[in-house]
Tab-separated table of C-alpha atoms and ligand atoms in Angstrom:
chain	number	residue	atom	x	y	z
A	9	UNK	CA	0.000	0.000	0.000
A	10	UNK	CA	1.360	3.449	-0.971
A	11	UNK	CA	-0.084	6.739	0.299
A	12	UNK	CA	0.790	10.101	-1.230
A	13	UNK	CA	0.057	13.695	-0.271
A	14	UNK	CA	-0.568	15.757	-3.425
A	15	UNK	CA	-0.373	19.548	-3.814
A	16	UNK	CA	-1.771	21.637	-6.700
A	17	UNK	CA	-1.158	25.393	-7.086
A	18	UNK	CA	-0.588	25.936	-10.823
A	19	UNK	CA	-3.557	28.255	-11.450
A	20	UNK	CA	-6.299	29.628	-9.214
A	21	UNK	CA	-7.091	26.620	-7.013
A	22	UNK	CA	-5.090	25.890	-3.871
A	23	UNK	CA	-5.497	22.165	-3.344
A	24	UNK	CA	-4.151	19.294	-1.272
A	25	UNK	CA	-5.258	15.649	-1.191
A	26	UNK	CA	-4.245	12.303	0.220
A	27	UNK	CA	-4.701	9.277	-2.042
A	28	UNK	CA	-3.666	5.666	-1.585
A	29	UNK	CA	-2.938	2.818	-3.975
A	30	UNK	CA	-3.364	-0.813	-2.962
A	31	UNK	CA	-1.224	-3.700	-4.142
A	32	UNK	CA	-3.472	-4.375	-7.126
A	33	UNK	CA	-2.914	-0.783	-8.314
A	34	UNK	CA	-6.403	0.407	-7.333
A	35	UNK	CA	-6.672	3.915	-5.924
A	36	UNK	CA	-8.765	5.483	-3.194
A	37	UNK	CA	-9.150	9.179	-2.384
A	38	UNK	CA	-8.865	9.707	1.391
A	39	UNK	CA	-9.218	13.489	1.273
A	40	UNK	CA	-9.506	16.103	-1.484
A	41	UNK	CA	-9.470	19.748	-0.366
A	42	UNK	CA	-9.855	22.468	-3.030
A	43	UNK	CA	-10.010	26.177	-2.257
A	44	UNK	CA	-10.949	28.248	-5.286
A	45	UNK	CA	-9.676	31.822	-5.641
A	46	UNK	CA	-12.491	32.747	-8.059
A	47	UNK	CA	-13.762	35.591	-5.865
A	48	UNK	CA	-10.296	37.160	-5.616
A	49	UNK	CA	-9.976	37.328	-9.428
A	50	UNK	CA	-13.611	37.884	-10.469
A	51	UNK	CA	-13.476	41.692	-10.565
A	52	UNK	CA	-10.478	41.499	-12.961
A	53	UNK	CA	-12.317	39.161	-15.341
A	54	UNK	CA	-9.487	36.616	-15.244
A	55	UNK	CA	-6.700	35.170	-13.118
A	56	UNK	CA	-4.106	37.737	-11.953
A	57	UNK	CA	-0.854	35.747	-11.496
A	58	UNK	CA	0.540	37.861	-8.616
A	59	UNK	CA	-2.718	37.671	-6.647
A	60	UNK	CA	-2.859	33.928	-7.262
A	61	UNK	CA	0.683	33.320	-5.983
A	62	UNK	CA	0.151	35.453	-2.862
A	63	UNK	CA	-3.107	33.729	-2.061
A	64	UNK	CA	-1.506	30.266	-2.436
A	65	UNK	CA	1.189	31.268	0.091
A	66	UNK	CA	-1.402	32.483	2.581
A	67	UNK	CA	-3.556	29.366	2.632
A	68	UNK	CA	-1.503	26.370	1.480
A	69	UNK	CA	-0.218	25.297	4.932
A	70	UNK	CA	-3.775	25.199	6.301
A	71	UNK	CA	-5.068	23.321	3.236
A	72	UNK	CA	-2.344	20.665	3.611
A	73	UNK	CA	-3.152	20.292	7.334
A	74	UNK	CA	-6.839	19.909	6.514
A	75	UNK	CA	-6.139	17.250	3.845
A	76	UNK	CA	-3.978	15.256	6.291
A	77	UNK	CA	-6.579	15.583	9.062
A	78	UNK	CA	-9.532	14.574	6.869
A	79	UNK	CA	-7.551	11.564	5.603
A	80	UNK	CA	-6.780	10.550	9.185
A	81	UNK	CA	-3.078	10.274	8.337
A	82	UNK	CA	0.092	11.506	9.992
A	83	UNK	CA	3.536	11.610	8.443
A	84	UNK	CA	4.393	8.055	9.481
A	85	UNK	CA	1.652	6.780	7.111
A	86	UNK	CA	2.710	8.897	4.119
A	87	UNK	CA	4.957	7.290	1.465
A	88	UNK	CA	5.741	10.427	-0.546
A	89	UNK	CA	4.842	14.025	-1.398
A	90	UNK	CA	3.759	14.953	-4.952
A	91	UNK	CA	3.343	18.501	-6.237
A	92	UNK	CA	2.613	20.109	-9.580
A	93	UNK	CA	5.997	21.227	-10.953
A	94	UNK	CA	4.464	22.759	-14.122
A	95	UNK	CA	3.115	23.795	-16.537
A	96	UNK	CA	1.263	26.757	-15.071
A	97	UNK	CA	1.574	30.241	-13.593
A	98	UNK	CA	5.137	30.224	-12.367
A	99	UNK	CA	4.542	32.050	-9.057
A	100	UNK	CA	1.926	29.523	-7.997
A	101	UNK	CA	3.978	26.532	-9.148
A	102	UNK	CA	6.941	27.804	-7.086
A	103	UNK	CA	4.765	28.071	-3.949
A	104	UNK	CA	3.427	24.509	-4.279
A	105	UNK	CA	6.658	22.816	-5.308
A	106	UNK	CA	8.791	24.543	-2.663
A	107	UNK	CA	6.242	23.761	0.061
A	108	UNK	CA	6.261	20.119	-1.046
A	109	UNK	CA	10.060	20.026	-1.012
A	110	UNK	CA	10.155	21.450	2.517
A	111	UNK	CA	7.570	18.912	3.739
A	112	UNK	CA	9.340	16.005	2.017
A	113	UNK	CA	12.687	17.034	3.449
A	114	UNK	CA	11.376	17.549	6.993
A	115	UNK	CA	9.486	14.221	6.963
A	116	UNK	CA	12.201	12.237	5.113
A	117	UNK	CA	9.870	11.300	2.269
A	118	UNK	CA	10.517	11.171	-1.490
A	119	UNK	CA	9.382	14.159	-3.545
A	120	UNK	CA	7.643	13.608	-6.879
A	121	UNK	CA	7.378	16.577	-9.243
A	122	UNK	CA	4.241	16.030	-11.333
A	123	UNK	CA	3.318	17.434	-14.730
A	124	UNK	CA	-0.137	18.986	-14.235
A	125	UNK	CA	-1.247	17.587	-17.598
A	126	UNK	CA	-0.184	14.096	-16.543
A	127	UNK	CA	-2.447	14.563	-13.508
A	128	UNK	CA	-5.400	15.195	-15.854
A	129	UNK	CA	-4.264	12.365	-18.164
A	130	UNK	CA	-4.147	9.682	-15.457
A	131	UNK	CA	-7.269	10.639	-13.434
A	132	UNK	CA	-9.368	8.060	-15.303
A	133	UNK	CA	-7.057	5.319	-14.021
A	134	UNK	CA	-7.878	6.421	-10.471
A	135	UNK	CA	-11.633	6.653	-11.045
A	136	UNK	CA	-12.214	3.896	-13.642
A	137	UNK	CA	-9.020	1.771	-13.762
A	138	UNK	CA	-8.681	2.495	-17.491
A	139	UNK	CA	-5.885	0.398	-19.040
A	140	UNK	CA	-3.202	1.733	-21.418
A	141	UNK	CA	-3.391	2.614	-24.303
A	142	UNK	CA	-6.262	5.104	-24.526
A	143	UNK	CA	-7.164	8.404	-26.138
A	144	UNK	CA	-7.241	11.553	-24.047
A	145	UNK	CA	-9.074	14.739	-24.942
A	146	UNK	CA	-7.711	17.411	-22.630
A	147	UNK	CA	-9.890	20.530	-22.687
A	148	UNK	CA	-9.113	23.199	-20.113
A	149	UNK	CA	-8.484	26.929	-19.836
A	150	UNK	CA	-4.883	26.562	-20.975
A	151	UNK	CA	-4.898	23.403	-23.109
A	152	UNK	CA	-6.904	21.765	-25.881
A	153	UNK	CA	-5.330	18.621	-27.237
A	154	UNK	CA	-5.823	15.010	-28.260
A	155	UNK	CA	-3.202	12.704	-26.789
A	156	UNK	CA	-2.445	9.051	-27.105
A	157	UNK	CA	-1.704	7.762	-23.600
A	158	UNK	CA	0.476	4.726	-24.317
A	159	UNK	CA	1.860	4.155	-20.833
A	160	UNK	CA	3.101	5.990	-17.785
A	161	UNK	CA	5.254	8.856	-19.066
A	162	UNK	CA	4.597	7.764	-22.656
A	163	UNK	CA	2.367	10.283	-24.414
A	164	UNK	CA	1.947	11.249	-28.052
A	165	UNK	CA	0.196	14.454	-28.978
A	166	UNK	CA	-2.122	13.828	-31.922
A	167	UNK	CA	-3.494	17.322	-32.397
A	168	UNK	CA	-3.961	20.610	-30.639
A	169	UNK	CA	-5.549	24.028	-31.029
A	170	UNK	CA	-3.505	26.371	-33.154
A	171	UNK	CA	-4.752	29.407	-31.202
A	172	UNK	CA	-7.136	29.667	-28.215
A	173	UNK	CA	-7.791	26.786	-25.825
A	174	UNK	CA	-11.516	25.911	-25.651
A	175	UNK	CA	-11.842	27.058	-22.022
A	176	UNK	CA	-10.141	30.308	-22.989
A	177	UNK	CA	-12.615	30.759	-25.871
A	178	UNK	CA	-15.523	30.157	-23.432
A	179	UNK	CA	-14.008	32.688	-20.982
A	180	UNK	CA	-13.402	35.333	-23.676
A	181	UNK	CA	-16.877	34.837	-25.185
A	182	UNK	CA	-18.418	35.244	-21.734
A	183	UNK	CA	-16.416	38.400	-21.102
A	184	UNK	CA	-17.356	40.050	-24.395
A	185	UNK	CA	-21.036	39.241	-23.740
A	186	UNK	CA	-20.842	40.684	-20.214
A	187	UNK	CA	-21.241	37.335	-18.411
A	188	UNK	CA	-19.583	36.446	-15.129
A	189	UNK	CA	-16.123	34.917	-14.720
A	190	UNK	CA	-15.321	32.029	-15.073
A	191	UNK	CA	-17.014	32.008	-18.436
A	192	UNK	CA	-17.505	28.297	-19.109
A	193	UNK	CA	-20.331	27.636	-16.635
A	194	UNK	CA	-21.893	31.062	-17.415
A	195	UNK	CA	-21.978	30.396	-21.181
A	196	UNK	CA	-23.351	26.884	-20.620
A	197	UNK	CA	-26.159	28.246	-18.429
A	198	UNK	CA	-27.077	31.009	-20.901
A	199	UNK	CA	-26.942	28.531	-23.817
A	200	UNK	CA	-29.681	26.424	-22.202
A	201	UNK	CA	-32.106	29.318	-22.802
A	202	UNK	CA	-30.857	30.154	-26.295
A	203	UNK	CA	-31.569	29.288	-29.923
A	204	UNK	CA	-28.393	27.790	-31.392
A	205	UNK	CA	-29.611	28.294	-34.981
A	206	UNK	CA	-30.292	32.065	-34.855
A	207	UNK	CA	-26.707	33.067	-35.703
A	208	UNK	CA	-24.592	31.351	-38.296
A	209	UNK	CA	-21.157	30.892	-36.724
A	210	UNK	CA	-18.047	29.292	-38.296
A	211	UNK	CA	-16.610	25.840	-37.546
A	212	UNK	CA	-12.919	26.552	-38.241
A	213	UNK	CA	-10.682	23.830	-39.787
A	214	UNK	CA	-13.604	21.386	-39.853
A	215	UNK	CA	-12.687	19.933	-43.205
A	216	UNK	CA	-8.947	19.886	-42.643
A	217	UNK	CA	-7.119	16.528	-42.334
A	218	UNK	CA	-5.598	15.670	-38.960
A	219	UNK	CA	-6.640	16.721	-35.493
A	220	UNK	CA	-5.703	20.400	-35.370
A	221	UNK	CA	-8.343	22.819	-34.048
A	222	UNK	CA	-8.895	26.579	-33.990
A	223	UNK	CA	-11.272	28.647	-31.860
A	224	UNK	CA	-10.083	32.258	-32.145
A	225	UNK	CA	-12.114	32.896	-35.315
A	226	UNK	CA	-15.269	31.552	-33.684
A	227	UNK	CA	-14.872	33.902	-30.748
A	228	UNK	CA	-14.319	36.840	-33.150
A	229	UNK	CA	-17.461	35.852	-35.086
A	230	UNK	CA	-19.438	36.029	-31.827
A	231	UNK	CA	-18.015	39.514	-31.227
A	232	UNK	CA	-18.927	40.675	-34.751
A	233	UNK	CA	-22.473	39.284	-34.440
A	234	UNK	CA	-22.909	40.923	-31.015
A	235	UNK	CA	-21.718	44.310	-32.313
A	236	UNK	CA	-24.307	44.186	-35.125
A	237	UNK	CA	-27.059	43.605	-32.545
A	238	UNK	CA	-26.148	46.479	-30.189
A	239	UNK	CA	-27.706	47.082	-27.688
A	240	UNK	CA	-27.523	43.346	-26.989
A	241	UNK	CA	-30.599	41.897	-25.268
A	242	UNK	CA	-30.501	39.011	-22.799
A	243	UNK	CA	-32.116	36.757	-25.421
A	244	UNK	CA	-29.409	37.670	-27.950
A	245	UNK	CA	-26.725	36.784	-25.367
A	246	UNK	CA	-28.444	33.424	-24.800
A	247	UNK	CA	-28.699	32.765	-28.550
A	248	UNK	CA	-25.059	33.670	-29.137
A	249	UNK	CA	-23.966	31.397	-26.267
A	250	UNK	CA	-26.068	28.543	-27.662
A	251	UNK	CA	-24.638	29.073	-31.167
A	252	UNK	CA	-21.072	29.275	-29.828
A	253	UNK	CA	-21.424	26.129	-27.712
A	254	UNK	CA	-22.959	24.195	-30.593
A	255	UNK	CA	-20.120	25.234	-32.921
A	256	UNK	CA	-17.554	24.047	-30.332
A	257	UNK	CA	-19.428	20.757	-29.905
A	258	UNK	CA	-19.542	20.273	-33.717
A	259	UNK	CA	-15.773	20.756	-33.958
A	260	UNK	CA	-15.145	18.358	-31.065
A	261	UNK	CA	-17.473	15.760	-32.595
A	262	UNK	CA	-15.702	15.939	-35.943
A	263	UNK	CA	-12.177	15.772	-34.448
A	264	UNK	CA	-13.111	12.996	-32.017
A	265	UNK	CA	-14.465	10.859	-34.879
A	266	UNK	CA	-11.069	11.221	-36.560
A	267	UNK	CA	-9.266	10.444	-33.294
A	268	UNK	CA	-11.216	7.167	-32.923
A	269	UNK	CA	-10.352	6.210	-36.502
A	270	UNK	CA	-6.697	6.943	-35.890
A	271	UNK	CA	-6.735	4.859	-32.694
A	272	UNK	CA	-8.374	1.921	-34.497
A	273	UNK	CA	-5.761	2.063	-37.264
A	274	UNK	CA	-2.988	2.112	-34.668
A	275	UNK	CA	-4.399	-0.513	-32.269
A	276	UNK	CA	-6.797	-2.755	-34.232
A	277	UNK	CA	-7.068	-5.278	-31.354
A	278	UNK	CA	-7.795	-2.758	-28.586
A	279	UNK	CA	-11.354	-1.602	-27.815
A	280	UNK	CA	-11.076	2.178	-28.077
A	281	UNK	CA	-11.534	4.277	-24.944
A	282	UNK	CA	-11.542	8.068	-24.892
A	283	UNK	CA	-11.006	9.875	-21.623
A	284	UNK	CA	-12.117	13.490	-21.437
A	285	UNK	CA	-10.428	15.703	-18.837
A	286	UNK	CA	-9.929	19.359	-17.911
A	287	UNK	CA	-12.399	22.024	-16.804
A	288	UNK	CA	-14.382	22.107	-20.082
A	289	UNK	CA	-15.169	18.394	-19.571
A	290	UNK	CA	-17.659	19.644	-16.955
A	291	UNK	CA	-19.824	20.970	-19.833
A	292	UNK	CA	-22.817	18.671	-20.215
A	293	UNK	CA	-23.572	19.623	-23.840
A	294	UNK	CA	-20.009	18.700	-24.817
A	295	UNK	CA	-20.101	15.489	-22.770
A	296	UNK	CA	-23.359	14.430	-24.420
A	297	UNK	CA	-21.906	15.021	-27.873
A	298	UNK	CA	-18.756	13.066	-26.997
A	299	UNK	CA	-20.830	10.173	-25.676
A	300	UNK	CA	-22.755	9.974	-28.962
A	301	UNK	CA	-19.642	10.069	-31.158
A	302	UNK	CA	-18.064	7.363	-28.957
A	303	UNK	CA	-21.181	5.210	-29.344
A	304	UNK	CA	-21.074	5.585	-33.135
A	305	UNK	CA	-17.510	4.251	-33.081
A	306	UNK	CA	-18.215	1.349	-30.683
A	307	UNK	CA	-15.957	3.086	-28.227
A	308	UNK	CA	-16.214	3.894	-24.532
A	309	UNK	CA	-16.173	7.448	-23.220
A	310	UNK	CA	-14.814	7.871	-19.714
A	311	UNK	CA	-15.618	11.227	-18.126
A	312	UNK	CA	-14.450	11.505	-14.512
A	313	UNK	CA	-16.804	13.245	-12.044
A	314	UNK	CA	-16.930	17.051	-12.449
A	315	UNK	CA	-14.885	17.707	-9.313
A	316	UNK	CA	-12.036	15.574	-10.672
A	317	UNK	CA	-12.207	17.192	-14.153
A	318	UNK	CA	-11.401	20.672	-12.874
A	319	UNK	CA	-8.098	21.321	-11.126
A	320	UNK	CA	-7.612	19.368	-7.911
A	321	UNK	CA	-4.811	17.731	-5.933
A	322	UNK	CA	-6.206	14.166	-5.943
A	323	UNK	CA	-5.087	13.899	-9.583
A	324	UNK	CA	-1.610	15.132	-8.637
A	325	UNK	CA	-1.387	12.672	-5.723
A	326	UNK	CA	-2.507	9.886	-8.082
A	327	UNK	CA	0.056	10.743	-10.780
A	328	UNK	CA	2.631	10.829	-7.958
A	329	UNK	CA	1.459	7.390	-6.791
A	330	UNK	CA	1.752	5.911	-10.280
A	331	UNK	CA	5.282	7.295	-10.554
A	332	UNK	CA	6.306	6.264	-7.050
A	333	UNK	CA	4.897	2.778	-7.601
A	334	UNK	CA	6.912	2.461	-10.803
A	335	UNK	CA	10.127	3.914	-9.313
A	336	UNK	CA	9.978	1.923	-6.069
A	337	UNK	CA	9.510	-1.349	-7.968
A	338	UNK	CA	12.909	-0.694	-9.553
A	339	UNK	CA	14.559	1.013	-6.559
A	340	UNK	CA	12.919	0.352	-3.147
A	341	UNK	CA	15.468	2.704	-1.502
A	342	UNK	CA	13.569	5.653	-2.958
A	343	UNK	CA	10.916	5.220	-0.240
A	344	UNK	CA	13.514	6.127	2.399
A	345	UNK	CA	13.269	9.723	1.251
A	346	UNK	CA	16.970	10.454	1.246
A	347	UNK	CA	16.621	12.543	-1.900
A	348	UNK	CA	18.287	9.842	-4.013
A	349	UNK	CA	16.328	9.040	-7.168
A	350	UNK	CA	13.491	11.441	-6.389
A	351	UNK	CA	12.764	14.905	-7.814
A	352	UNK	CA	14.241	17.011	-4.979
A	353	UNK	CA	16.388	18.965	-7.452
A	354	UNK	CA	13.533	19.619	-9.895
A	355	UNK	CA	12.867	23.220	-10.970
A	356	UNK	CA	9.387	24.718	-11.423
A	357	UNK	CA	8.508	24.850	-15.123
A	358	UNK	CA	6.073	27.384	-16.647
A	359	UNK	CA	5.907	25.254	-19.826
A	360	UNK	CA	6.179	21.511	-19.913
A	361	UNK	CA	4.615	19.597	-22.830
A	362	UNK	CA	3.574	16.035	-22.026
A	363	UNK	CA	4.863	14.331	-25.117
A	364	UNK	CA	8.573	13.898	-25.776
A	365	UNK	CA	8.262	15.054	-29.395
A	366	UNK	CA	7.107	18.551	-28.568
A	367	UNK	CA	9.516	18.617	-25.655
A	368	UNK	CA	12.554	18.059	-27.851
A	369	UNK	CA	11.302	20.564	-30.404
A	370	UNK	CA	10.508	23.266	-27.878
A	371	UNK	CA	12.798	22.467	-24.956
A	372	UNK	CA	11.228	25.470	-23.289
A	373	UNK	CA	11.229	25.643	-19.510
A	374	UNK	CA	13.390	22.535	-19.228
A	375	UNK	CA	16.140	22.688	-16.659
A	376	UNK	CA	19.287	23.863	-18.402
A	377	UNK	CA	17.499	24.263	-21.750
A	378	UNK	CA	18.629	26.986	-24.132
A	379	UNK	CA	15.554	29.043	-24.888
B	3	KG4	O1	-8.878	22.418	-15.898
B	3	KG4	P1	-9.298	23.766	-15.363
B	3	KG4	O2	-10.005	23.804	-14.039
B	3	KG4	O3	-8.076	24.713	-15.238
B	3	KG4	C1	-7.063	24.781	-16.193
B	3	KG4	O4	-7.261	25.556	-17.163
B	3	KG4	O5	-6.068	24.025	-16.047
B	3	KG4	O6	-10.195	24.453	-16.508
B	3	KG4	C2	-10.742	25.746	-16.352
B	3	KG4	C3	-11.465	26.107	-17.638
B	3	KG4	C4	-11.971	27.535	-17.665
B	3	KG4	O7	-11.620	28.125	-18.903
B	3	KG4	C5	-13.482	27.394	-17.531
B	3	KG4	O8	-14.222	28.430	-18.144
B	3	KG4	C6	-13.711	26.063	-18.216
B	3	KG4	O9	-12.611	25.254	-17.810
B	3	KG4	N1	-14.979	25.466	-17.784
B	3	KG4	C7	-16.026	25.232	-18.607
B	3	KG4	C8	-17.071	24.737	-17.791
B	3	KG4	N2	-16.626	24.664	-16.502
B	3	KG4	C9	-15.330	25.112	-16.516
B	3	KG4	N3	-16.157	25.416	-19.936
B	3	KG4	C10	-17.352	25.085	-20.482
B	3	KG4	N4	-18.402	24.643	-19.777
B	3	KG4	C11	-18.320	24.431	-18.436
B	3	KG4	N5	-19.373	23.981	-17.739
B	4	ZN	ZN1	-5.918	21.815	-15.289
């Protein structure tokens, strides 16, 4: 049995969680504390990095204490400390990673620096024991990409947005229509009362080969349509939100169909599974569309519960557990926490692509990289 404390501070949630893994590799969440900073950023219409970092510093110790208390664990029962080491807002990542290093050092436990995206990628193995390989659609405020998850630490990016992330497009659309921050839930709510057919909005790159996506033009089309309607009524806002959301869902449906085909070509003997993760995966209209495209391809869609789709520390603890489990099977000494073989010398990374291909091309944010 391994038990890991996870810490997440890469954006505007301060989170800590304790998760355990039994000998069969099955996980259980013992505590999962998330404190959102939404109210601190709301009046700015988006996350202010300096405010985020300061707020993480103020509350993180208490959040960690609460996670340990709710899990009923003390340091003797903890096998390791995992923290997001990137990608994300650098001030916040520094706060979380340095706190984790201090805790690991004081308690003589190994430190695991986790890629935030790997946390999202592996959540479905915690909730649904999904086996490798599988498809991952990661849709959040900062990322929109299809990935092939081949194994632990073995990811291949199949396609990505060439401009805005979907969550970002939801947030910007909400802002230009005068809706509250964060925009995703606000646009979804307004869309329920709207007519998706009233405005004709573009579906960028829909007919292009491959899995690339683009959302900036769609957002601009919403702006242009809204300007023509000035002064914009509540019904117009609802109709624009409905049209925008439907266009996004159409693009996702089209790209996901291609992703399933690609998976089947690559792994003809494996029943295809697509995992959807990231904050936008909380959108029910998008989930419904994904479920129908999966059904049409005799595939399974795995969508973790909403609270585990948005940023949280249980996913970081779980990614840490998967790594610690793998490392300790090769080198049991790592569990002694003497800093040998763990990530104690890891630097916080603002950028950190999951797949090795983009990493070697970009090299950005890597320790010692020339950028
Ligand atoms: O994964 P996440 O919590 O944070 C990162 O970006 O890493 O995702 C946050 C994003 C925001 O852009 C937010 O507007 C979007 O997810 N989001 C939604 C919904 N709930 C959150 N987008 C569409 N519909 C939703 N219901
Ligand atoms: Zn995230």
